[in-house]
Amino acid sequence: VKTDTMARSYDRAITVFSPDGHLFQVEYALEAVRKGTTAVGIRTADCVVLGVERRSAAKLQDPRTVKKIMVLDDHIFAAFAGLTADARVLVNKARVECQSHRLRVEDAPTVEFVTRFIAKTKQRYTQSNGKRPFGISSLIVGFDPDGTPQLFQTEPSGNFSAWSANAIGGPRAKTVREYLEKHYSDEAVATPEGAVKLAIKSLLEVVQSGSKNIELAIMCKGGDLEMLSRERVEELVKEVEETKDEEDAAADASASA
């Protein structure tokens, strides 16, 4: 009984470590991320892609009001997994910081600068009484002022890291990440369409209803952010599924031969 009471006391306090070195509230924030929907980010030599799984909207709900991909600055955008309200707060903070940076140094912020700001904000909420951690992970993509593409991930703990491709959110994010590890290559993402199709293929590992619940955004070097229309997403998903069917048929034929 005494052990259970002690465990619950560490469970309640955000600023107190458990004897084995855990901050339970941060781990619970990670659990909120796992209960969210999946987001995928891919970085190539000259473009960045974000793909997200969207939950089905209610019959009378306007789907345009449910956003999973958000613009932070002209050249930076992000996708989040976890608590959408927490994401909205962080997005607003990041947007203000981007504008402040432009006023201070008269130049656009780098993707890493914005990522560090978001990670620092998250970390601050893990060691302050009367606050709780942000229940979100994020994929932040964009181009630095010198034209270098970037992809970063941040976690509720405040950790951040750079990636070529990654997936966050949902109970099967590990499955999507393993798919990306297996299929990501310079040849596979040599073109923007190849990168978009790789994002679709990885999301189809977890998305059951196909194109209806997939949202995609792409930005190429020197261009603006492009949110792919539902019709374009449906077209790409159909192409991916047809290619997969052809590959499966060829594999079956070779196996029987």
PDB file of C-alpha atoms in Angstrom:
ATOM      1  CA  VAL A   1       0.000   0.000   0.000  1.00  0.00           C
ATOM      2  CA  LYS A   2       2.819   2.356   0.893  1.00  0.00           C
ATOM      3  CA  THR A   3       4.499   1.690  -2.467  1.00  0.00           C
ATOM      4  CA  ASP A   4       1.270   2.428  -4.353  1.00  0.00           C
ATOM      5  CA  THR A   5       0.858   5.693  -2.438  1.00  0.00           C
ATOM      6  CA  MET A   6       4.416   6.751  -3.275  1.00  0.00           C
ATOM      7  CA  ALA A   7       3.898   5.883  -6.940  1.00  0.00           C
ATOM      8  CA  ARG A   8       0.762   8.011  -7.086  1.00  0.00           C
ATOM      9  CA  SER A   9       2.625  10.943  -5.514  1.00  0.00           C
ATOM     10  CA  TYR A  10       5.269  10.841  -8.270  1.00  0.00           C
ATOM     11  CA  ASP A  11       2.446  10.456 -10.761  1.00  0.00           C
ATOM     12  CA  ARG A  12       0.857  13.746  -9.706  1.00  0.00           C
ATOM     13  CA  ALA A  13       3.919  15.989  -9.557  1.00  0.00           C
ATOM     14  CA  ILE A  14       5.360  17.222 -12.829  1.00  0.00           C
ATOM     15  CA  THR A  15       8.581  18.475 -11.201  1.00  0.00           C
ATOM     16  CA  VAL A  16       9.389  15.337  -9.171  1.00  0.00           C
ATOM     17  CA  PHE A  17      11.325  12.386 -10.555  1.00  0.00           C
ATOM     18  CA  SER A  18      10.309   8.873  -9.624  1.00  0.00           C
ATOM     19  CA  PRO A  19      13.060   6.740  -8.009  1.00  0.00           C
ATOM     20  CA  ASP A  20      13.802   5.098 -11.371  1.00  0.00           C
ATOM     21  CA  GLY A  21      14.253   8.467 -13.125  1.00  0.00           C
ATOM     22  CA  HIS A  22      10.864   8.931 -14.798  1.00  0.00           C
ATOM     23  CA  LEU A  23       8.703  12.016 -15.130  1.00  0.00           C
ATOM     24  CA  PHE A  24       5.333  10.326 -15.372  1.00  0.00           C
ATOM     25  CA  GLN A  25       3.444  13.363 -16.668  1.00  0.00           C
ATOM     26  CA  VAL A  26       5.831  13.592 -19.636  1.00  0.00           C
ATOM     27  CA  GLU A  27       5.232   9.901 -20.353  1.00  0.00           C
ATOM     28  CA  TYR A  28       1.481  10.490 -20.180  1.00  0.00           C
ATOM     29  CA  ALA A  29       1.929  13.297 -22.712  1.00  0.00           C
ATOM     30  CA  LEU A  30       3.625  10.773 -25.010  1.00  0.00           C
ATOM     31  CA  GLU A  31       0.583   8.545 -24.536  1.00  0.00           C
ATOM     32  CA  ALA A  32      -1.611  11.426 -25.737  1.00  0.00           C
ATOM     33  CA  VAL A  33       0.548  11.522 -28.889  1.00  0.00           C
ATOM     34  CA  ARG A  34       0.017   7.787 -29.413  1.00  0.00           C
ATOM     35  CA  LYS A  35      -3.736   8.320 -29.195  1.00  0.00           C
ATOM     36  CA  GLY A  36      -3.559  10.962 -31.926  1.00  0.00           C
ATOM     37  CA  THR A  37      -3.452  10.457 -35.684  1.00  0.00           C
ATOM     38  CA  THR A  38      -0.356   9.695 -37.731  1.00  0.00           C
ATOM     39  CA  ALA A  39       1.766  12.332 -39.471  1.00  0.00           C
ATOM     40  CA  VAL A  40       4.598  11.689 -41.933  1.00  0.00           C
ATOM     41  CA  GLY A  41       7.396  13.995 -43.037  1.00  0.00           C
ATOM     42  CA  ILE A  42       9.839  13.472 -45.919  1.00  0.00           C
ATOM     43  CA  ARG A  43      12.829  15.618 -46.901  1.00  0.00           C
ATOM     44  CA  THR A  44      14.491  15.381 -50.313  1.00  0.00           C
ATOM     45  CA  ALA A  45      17.225  17.351 -52.033  1.00  0.00           C
ATOM     46  CA  ASP A  46      14.855  20.082 -53.212  1.00  0.00           C
ATOM     47  CA  CYS A  47      11.448  19.589 -51.586  1.00  0.00           C
ATOM     48  CA  VAL A  48       9.743  18.733 -48.304  1.00  0.00           C
ATOM     49  CA  VAL A  49       6.476  16.828 -47.884  1.00  0.00           C
ATOM     50  CA  LEU A  50       4.057  16.431 -45.000  1.00  0.00           C
ATOM     51  CA  GLY A  51       1.245  13.880 -44.987  1.00  0.00           C
ATOM     52  CA  VAL A  52      -1.274  13.440 -42.189  1.00  0.00           C
ATOM     53  CA  GLU A  53      -4.088  11.100 -41.295  1.00  0.00           C
ATOM     54  CA  ARG A  54      -7.317  12.964 -40.597  1.00  0.00           C
ATOM     55  CA  ARG A  55     -10.108  11.572 -38.505  1.00  0.00           C
ATOM     56  CA  SER A  56     -13.462  11.346 -40.261  1.00  0.00           C
ATOM     57  CA  ALA A  57     -15.474  14.531 -39.752  1.00  0.00           C
ATOM     58  CA  ALA A  58     -18.975  14.375 -38.325  1.00  0.00           C
ATOM     59  CA  LYS A  59     -21.769  14.597 -40.878  1.00  0.00           C
ATOM     60  CA  LEU A  60     -22.636  18.223 -40.038  1.00  0.00           C
ATOM     61  CA  GLN A  61     -19.067  19.364 -39.316  1.00  0.00           C
ATOM     62  CA  ASP A  62     -17.194  21.653 -41.702  1.00  0.00           C
ATOM     63  CA  PRO A  63     -13.962  19.702 -42.437  1.00  0.00           C
ATOM     64  CA  ARG A  64     -12.113  22.907 -43.337  1.00  0.00           C
ATOM     65  CA  THR A  65     -12.046  23.865 -39.653  1.00  0.00           C
ATOM     66  CA  VAL A  66     -10.043  20.747 -38.724  1.00  0.00           C
ATOM     67  CA  LYS A  67      -6.431  21.462 -39.667  1.00  0.00           C
ATOM     68  CA  LYS A  68      -3.519  19.105 -39.099  1.00  0.00           C
ATOM     69  CA  ILE A  69      -0.956  20.990 -41.206  1.00  0.00           C
ATOM     70  CA  MET A  70      -0.254  24.562 -40.142  1.00  0.00           C
ATOM     71  CA  VAL A  71       1.907  27.361 -41.546  1.00  0.00           C
ATOM     72  CA  LEU A  72       4.445  28.865 -39.134  1.00  0.00           C
ATOM     73  CA  ASP A  73       6.148  31.249 -41.566  1.00  0.00           C
ATOM     74  CA  ASP A  74       6.360  31.809 -45.324  1.00  0.00           C
ATOM     75  CA  HIS A  75       8.901  28.996 -45.663  1.00  0.00           C
ATOM     76  CA  ILE A  76       8.105  26.771 -42.661  1.00  0.00           C
ATOM     77  CA  PHE A  77       5.118  24.560 -41.901  1.00  0.00           C
ATOM     78  CA  ALA A  78       4.370  21.807 -39.413  1.00  0.00           C
ATOM     79  CA  ALA A  79       2.156  18.829 -38.625  1.00  0.00           C
ATOM     80  CA  PHE A  80       1.205  17.724 -35.135  1.00  0.00           C
ATOM     81  CA  ALA A  81       0.057  14.537 -33.445  1.00  0.00           C
ATOM     82  CA  GLY A  82      -1.731  14.643 -30.101  1.00  0.00           C
ATOM     83  CA  LEU A  83      -3.942  17.311 -28.563  1.00  0.00           C
ATOM     84  CA  THR A  84      -5.017  19.756 -31.260  1.00  0.00           C
ATOM     85  CA  ALA A  85      -5.704  22.568 -28.785  1.00  0.00           C
ATOM     86  CA  ASP A  86      -2.136  22.302 -27.447  1.00  0.00           C
ATOM     87  CA  ALA A  87      -0.861  22.455 -31.034  1.00  0.00           C
ATOM     88  CA  ARG A  88      -2.827  25.647 -31.669  1.00  0.00           C
ATOM     89  CA  VAL A  89      -1.202  27.341 -28.668  1.00  0.00           C
ATOM     90  CA  LEU A  90       2.307  26.325 -29.759  1.00  0.00           C
ATOM     91  CA  VAL A  91       1.652  27.392 -33.353  1.00  0.00           C
ATOM     92  CA  ASN A  92       0.611  30.868 -32.213  1.00  0.00           C
ATOM     93  CA  LYS A  93       3.742  31.172 -30.037  1.00  0.00           C
ATOM     94  CA  ALA A  94       5.951  30.031 -32.931  1.00  0.00           C
ATOM     95  CA  ARG A  95       4.340  32.480 -35.368  1.00  0.00           C
ATOM     96  CA  VAL A  96       4.964  35.385 -33.011  1.00  0.00           C
ATOM     97  CA  GLU A  97       8.588  34.282 -32.553  1.00  0.00           C
ATOM     98  CA  CYS A  98       9.069  34.110 -36.336  1.00  0.00           C
ATOM     99  CA  GLN A  99       7.812  37.684 -36.733  1.00  0.00           C
ATOM    100  CA  SER A 100       9.942  38.862 -33.808  1.00  0.00           C
ATOM    101  CA  HIS A 101      13.006  37.282 -35.403  1.00  0.00           C
ATOM    102  CA  ARG A 102      12.343  39.145 -38.649  1.00  0.00           C
ATOM    103  CA  LEU A 103      12.062  42.431 -36.744  1.00  0.00           C
ATOM    104  CA  ARG A 104      15.239  41.800 -34.719  1.00  0.00           C
ATOM    105  CA  VAL A 105      17.617  40.617 -37.433  1.00  0.00           C
ATOM    106  CA  GLU A 106      15.735  41.613 -40.618  1.00  0.00           C
ATOM    107  CA  ASP A 107      15.988  38.088 -41.971  1.00  0.00           C
ATOM    108  CA  ALA A 108      13.801  34.978 -42.079  1.00  0.00           C
ATOM    109  CA  PRO A 109      14.407  32.440 -39.297  1.00  0.00           C
ATOM    110  CA  THR A 110      15.925  29.065 -40.078  1.00  0.00           C
ATOM    111  CA  VAL A 111      13.887  25.906 -39.576  1.00  0.00           C
ATOM    112  CA  GLU A 112      16.209  24.852 -36.761  1.00  0.00           C
ATOM    113  CA  PHE A 113      15.709  28.189 -34.984  1.00  0.00           C
ATOM    114  CA  VAL A 114      11.930  27.700 -34.975  1.00  0.00           C
ATOM    115  CA  THR A 115      12.345  24.076 -33.905  1.00  0.00           C
ATOM    116  CA  ARG A 116      14.600  25.075 -31.015  1.00  0.00           C
ATOM    117  CA  PHE A 117      12.053  27.659 -29.898  1.00  0.00           C
ATOM    118  CA  ILE A 118       9.219  25.102 -29.898  1.00  0.00           C
ATOM    119  CA  ALA A 119      11.379  22.515 -28.123  1.00  0.00           C
ATOM    120  CA  LYS A 120      12.482  25.079 -25.519  1.00  0.00           C
ATOM    121  CA  THR A 121       8.858  26.054 -24.884  1.00  0.00           C
ATOM    122  CA  LYS A 122       7.883  22.405 -24.440  1.00  0.00           C
ATOM    123  CA  GLN A 123      10.785  21.732 -22.086  1.00  0.00           C
ATOM    124  CA  ARG A 124       9.895  24.729 -19.923  1.00  0.00           C
ATOM    125  CA  TYR A 125       6.493  23.179 -19.300  1.00  0.00           C
ATOM    126  CA  THR A 126       8.075  19.989 -17.929  1.00  0.00           C
ATOM    127  CA  GLN A 127       9.751  21.668 -14.943  1.00  0.00           C
ATOM    128  CA  SER A 128       7.269  24.291 -13.755  1.00  0.00           C
ATOM    129  CA  ASN A 129       4.704  23.870 -11.008  1.00  0.00           C
ATOM    130  CA  GLY A 130       1.117  24.585 -11.957  1.00  0.00           C
ATOM    131  CA  LYS A 131       1.696  23.605 -15.598  1.00  0.00           C
ATOM    132  CA  ARG A 132       1.564  20.393 -17.571  1.00  0.00           C
ATOM    133  CA  PRO A 133       3.548  19.202 -20.602  1.00  0.00           C
ATOM    134  CA  PHE A 134       2.227  19.842 -24.091  1.00  0.00           C
ATOM    135  CA  GLY A 135       0.542  16.648 -25.278  1.00  0.00           C
ATOM    136  CA  ILE A 136       1.904  16.814 -28.811  1.00  0.00           C
ATOM    137  CA  SER A 137       4.793  15.775 -31.005  1.00  0.00           C
ATOM    138  CA  SER A 138       5.496  17.747 -34.149  1.00  0.00           C
ATOM    139  CA  LEU A 139       7.162  17.444 -37.537  1.00  0.00           C
ATOM    140  CA  ILE A 140       8.546  20.806 -38.675  1.00  0.00           C
ATOM    141  CA  VAL A 141       9.655  21.198 -42.293  1.00  0.00           C
ATOM    142  CA  GLY A 142      10.727  23.995 -44.588  1.00  0.00           C
ATOM    143  CA  PHE A 143      13.674  25.703 -46.232  1.00  0.00           C
ATOM    144  CA  ASP A 144      16.423  27.756 -44.642  1.00  0.00           C
ATOM    145  CA  PRO A 145      17.158  31.177 -46.190  1.00  0.00           C
ATOM    146  CA  ASP A 146      20.056  29.579 -48.130  1.00  0.00           C
ATOM    147  CA  GLY A 147      17.640  27.063 -49.703  1.00  0.00           C
ATOM    148  CA  THR A 148      18.545  24.008 -47.596  1.00  0.00           C
ATOM    149  CA  PRO A 149      15.535  21.728 -46.937  1.00  0.00           C
ATOM    150  CA  GLN A 150      15.010  20.640 -43.327  1.00  0.00           C
ATOM    151  CA  LEU A 151      12.861  18.186 -41.371  1.00  0.00           C
ATOM    152  CA  PHE A 152      12.798  18.168 -37.565  1.00  0.00           C
ATOM    153  CA  GLN A 153      10.814  16.287 -34.947  1.00  0.00           C
ATOM    154  CA  THR A 154      10.006  17.593 -31.466  1.00  0.00           C
ATOM    155  CA  GLU A 155       8.663  15.586 -28.520  1.00  0.00           C
ATOM    156  CA  PRO A 156       6.662  16.529 -25.393  1.00  0.00           C
ATOM    157  CA  SER A 157       9.850  16.343 -23.319  1.00  0.00           C
ATOM    158  CA  GLY A 158      11.468  19.110 -25.366  1.00  0.00           C
ATOM    159  CA  ASN A 159      13.827  16.830 -27.292  1.00  0.00           C
ATOM    160  CA  PHE A 160      14.256  17.521 -30.991  1.00  0.00           C
ATOM    161  CA  SER A 161      16.158  15.849 -33.822  1.00  0.00           C
ATOM    162  CA  ALA A 162      16.676  16.127 -37.588  1.00  0.00           C
ATOM    163  CA  TRP A 163      15.456  13.447 -40.005  1.00  0.00           C
ATOM    164  CA  SER A 164      15.334  12.526 -43.678  1.00  0.00           C
ATOM    165  CA  ALA A 165      11.912  10.909 -43.142  1.00  0.00           C
ATOM    166  CA  ASN A 166       9.894  10.164 -40.019  1.00  0.00           C
ATOM    167  CA  ALA A 167       6.431   9.382 -38.671  1.00  0.00           C
ATOM    168  CA  ILE A 168       4.754  10.395 -35.413  1.00  0.00           C
ATOM    169  CA  GLY A 169       1.422   9.827 -33.706  1.00  0.00           C
ATOM    170  CA  GLY A 170      -1.034   7.002 -33.566  1.00  0.00           C
ATOM    171  CA  PRO A 171      -0.620   3.521 -32.127  1.00  0.00           C
ATOM    172  CA  ARG A 172       1.130   2.296 -35.301  1.00  0.00           C
ATOM    173  CA  ALA A 173       3.620   5.112 -35.889  1.00  0.00           C
ATOM    174  CA  LYS A 174       6.445   2.589 -35.464  1.00  0.00           C
ATOM    175  CA  THR A 175       5.006   0.544 -38.357  1.00  0.00           C
ATOM    176  CA  VAL A 176       4.997   3.618 -40.603  1.00  0.00           C
ATOM    177  CA  ARG A 177       8.528   4.556 -39.535  1.00  0.00           C
ATOM    178  CA  GLU A 178       9.770   1.046 -40.325  1.00  0.00           C
ATOM    179  CA  TYR A 179       8.110   1.272 -43.748  1.00  0.00           C
ATOM    180  CA  LEU A 180       9.939   4.546 -44.417  1.00  0.00           C
ATOM    181  CA  GLU A 181      13.246   3.054 -43.262  1.00  0.00           C
ATOM    182  CA  LYS A 182      12.767   0.169 -45.698  1.00  0.00           C
ATOM    183  CA  HIS A 183      11.607   2.145 -48.733  1.00  0.00           C
ATOM    184  CA  TYR A 184      13.244   5.595 -48.422  1.00  0.00           C
ATOM    185  CA  SER A 185      16.095   6.091 -50.885  1.00  0.00           C
ATOM    186  CA  ASP A 186      17.476   8.859 -53.082  1.00  0.00           C
ATOM    187  CA  GLU A 187      15.944   7.117 -56.111  1.00  0.00           C
ATOM    188  CA  ALA A 188      12.506   6.789 -54.486  1.00  0.00           C
ATOM    189  CA  VAL A 189      12.333  10.527 -53.728  1.00  0.00           C
ATOM    190  CA  ALA A 190      14.237  11.790 -56.763  1.00  0.00           C
ATOM    191  CA  THR A 191      11.143  13.732 -57.875  1.00  0.00           C
ATOM    192  CA  PRO A 192       8.516  15.632 -55.879  1.00  0.00           C
ATOM    193  CA  GLU A 193       5.857  13.179 -57.051  1.00  0.00           C
ATOM    194  CA  GLY A 194       7.999  10.276 -55.829  1.00  0.00           C
ATOM    195  CA  ALA A 195       8.253  11.864 -52.378  1.00  0.00           C
ATOM    196  CA  VAL A 196       4.495  12.469 -52.250  1.00  0.00           C
ATOM    197  CA  LYS A 197       3.774   8.881 -53.287  1.00  0.00           C
ATOM    198  CA  LEU A 198       6.143   7.547 -50.624  1.00  0.00           C
ATOM    199  CA  ALA A 199       4.242   9.588 -48.028  1.00  0.00           C
ATOM    200  CA  ILE A 200       0.956   8.150 -49.315  1.00  0.00           C
ATOM    201  CA  LYS A 201       2.265   4.571 -49.301  1.00  0.00           C
ATOM    202  CA  SER A 202       3.464   4.916 -45.718  1.00  0.00           C
ATOM    203  CA  LEU A 203       0.155   6.426 -44.552  1.00  0.00           C
ATOM    204  CA  LEU A 204      -1.815   3.670 -46.258  1.00  0.00           C
ATOM    205  CA  GLU A 205      -0.130   1.287 -43.811  1.00  0.00           C
ATOM    206  CA  VAL A 206      -2.414   2.723 -41.105  1.00  0.00           C
ATOM    207  CA  VAL A 207      -5.200   4.665 -42.856  1.00  0.00           C
ATOM    208  CA  GLN A 208      -8.171   2.410 -43.517  1.00  0.00           C
ATOM    209  CA  SER A 209     -10.407   4.635 -45.653  1.00  0.00           C
ATOM    210  CA  GLY A 210      -7.852   5.604 -48.299  1.00  0.00           C
ATOM    211  CA  SER A 211      -7.733   9.110 -49.726  1.00  0.00           C
ATOM    212  CA  LYS A 212     -10.723  10.408 -47.730  1.00  0.00           C
ATOM    213  CA  ASN A 213      -8.637  10.717 -44.556  1.00  0.00           C
ATOM    214  CA  ILE A 214      -5.294  11.763 -46.026  1.00  0.00           C
ATOM    215  CA  GLU A 215      -4.080  15.363 -46.235  1.00  0.00           C
ATOM    216  CA  LEU A 216      -0.866  16.288 -48.058  1.00  0.00           C
ATOM    217  CA  ALA A 217       1.290  19.389 -48.394  1.00  0.00           C
ATOM    218  CA  ILE A 218       4.466  19.955 -50.395  1.00  0.00           C
ATOM    219  CA  MET A 219       6.957  22.774 -50.745  1.00  0.00           C
ATOM    220  CA  CYS A 220       9.738  22.814 -53.320  1.00  0.00           C
ATOM    221  CA  LYS A 221      12.828  25.011 -53.381  1.00  0.00           C
ATOM    222  CA  GLY A 222      11.916  28.529 -54.441  1.00  0.00           C
ATOM    223  CA  GLY A 223       8.195  27.771 -54.366  1.00  0.00           C
ATOM    224  CA  ASP A 224       5.272  28.272 -52.018  1.00  0.00           C
ATOM    225  CA  LEU A 225       3.492  25.775 -49.830  1.00  0.00           C
ATOM    226  CA  GLU A 226       0.989  23.750 -51.840  1.00  0.00           C
ATOM    227  CA  MET A 227      -1.870  21.936 -50.150  1.00  0.00           C
ATOM    228  CA  LEU A 228      -2.936  19.138 -52.475  1.00  0.00           C
ATOM    229  CA  SER A 229      -6.628  19.144 -53.339  1.00  0.00           C
ATOM    230  CA  ARG A 230      -8.824  16.193 -52.407  1.00  0.00           C
ATOM    231  CA  GLU A 231      -9.170  15.304 -56.094  1.00  0.00           C
ATOM    232  CA  ARG A 232      -5.386  15.257 -56.553  1.00  0.00           C
ATOM    233  CA  VAL A 233      -4.924  13.125 -53.429  1.00  0.00           C
ATOM    234  CA  GLU A 234      -7.550  10.663 -54.678  1.00  0.00           C
ATOM    235  CA  GLU A 235      -5.780  10.487 -58.036  1.00  0.00           C
ATOM    236  CA  LEU A 236      -2.396   9.793 -56.421  1.00  0.00           C
ATOM    237  CA  VAL A 237      -3.828   7.195 -54.037  1.00  0.00           C
ATOM    238  CA  LYS A 238      -5.447   5.411 -56.992  1.00  0.00           C
ATOM    239  CA  GLU A 239      -2.114   5.346 -58.834  1.00  0.00           C
ATOM    240  CA  VAL A 240      -0.328   3.981 -55.769  1.00  0.00           C
ATOM    241  CA  GLU A 241      -2.934   1.254 -55.249  1.00  0.00           C
ATOM    242  CA  GLU A 242      -2.850   0.251 -58.941  1.00  0.00           C
ATOM    243  CA  THR A 243       0.947   0.016 -58.845  1.00  0.00           C
ATOM    244  CA  LYS A 244       0.775  -2.100 -55.699  1.00  0.00           C
ATOM    245  CA  ASP A 245      -1.777  -4.444 -57.304  1.00  0.00           C
ATOM    246  CA  GLU A 246       0.468  -4.853 -60.347  1.00  0.00           C
ATOM    247  CA  GLU A 247       3.484  -5.614 -58.159  1.00  0.00           C
ATOM    248  CA  ASP A 248       1.502  -8.154 -56.142  1.00  0.00           C
ATOM    249  CA  ALA A 249       0.279  -9.835 -59.328  1.00  0.00           C
ATOM    250  CA  ALA A 250       3.817 -10.009 -60.712  1.00  0.00           C
ATOM    251  CA  ALA A 251       5.088 -11.462 -57.424  1.00  0.00           C
ATOM    252  CA  ASP A 252       2.356 -14.114 -57.432  1.00  0.00           C
ATOM    253  CA  ALA A 253       3.156 -15.013 -61.048  1.00  0.00           C
ATOM    254  CA  SER A 254       6.859 -15.417 -60.349  1.00  0.00           C
ATOM    255  CA  ALA A 255       6.144 -17.469 -57.228  1.00  0.00           C
ATOM    256  CA  SER A 256       3.873 -19.862 -59.143  1.00  0.00           C
ATOM    257  CA  ALA A 257       6.422 -20.153 -61.951  1.00  0.00           C
TER     258      ALA A 257
END
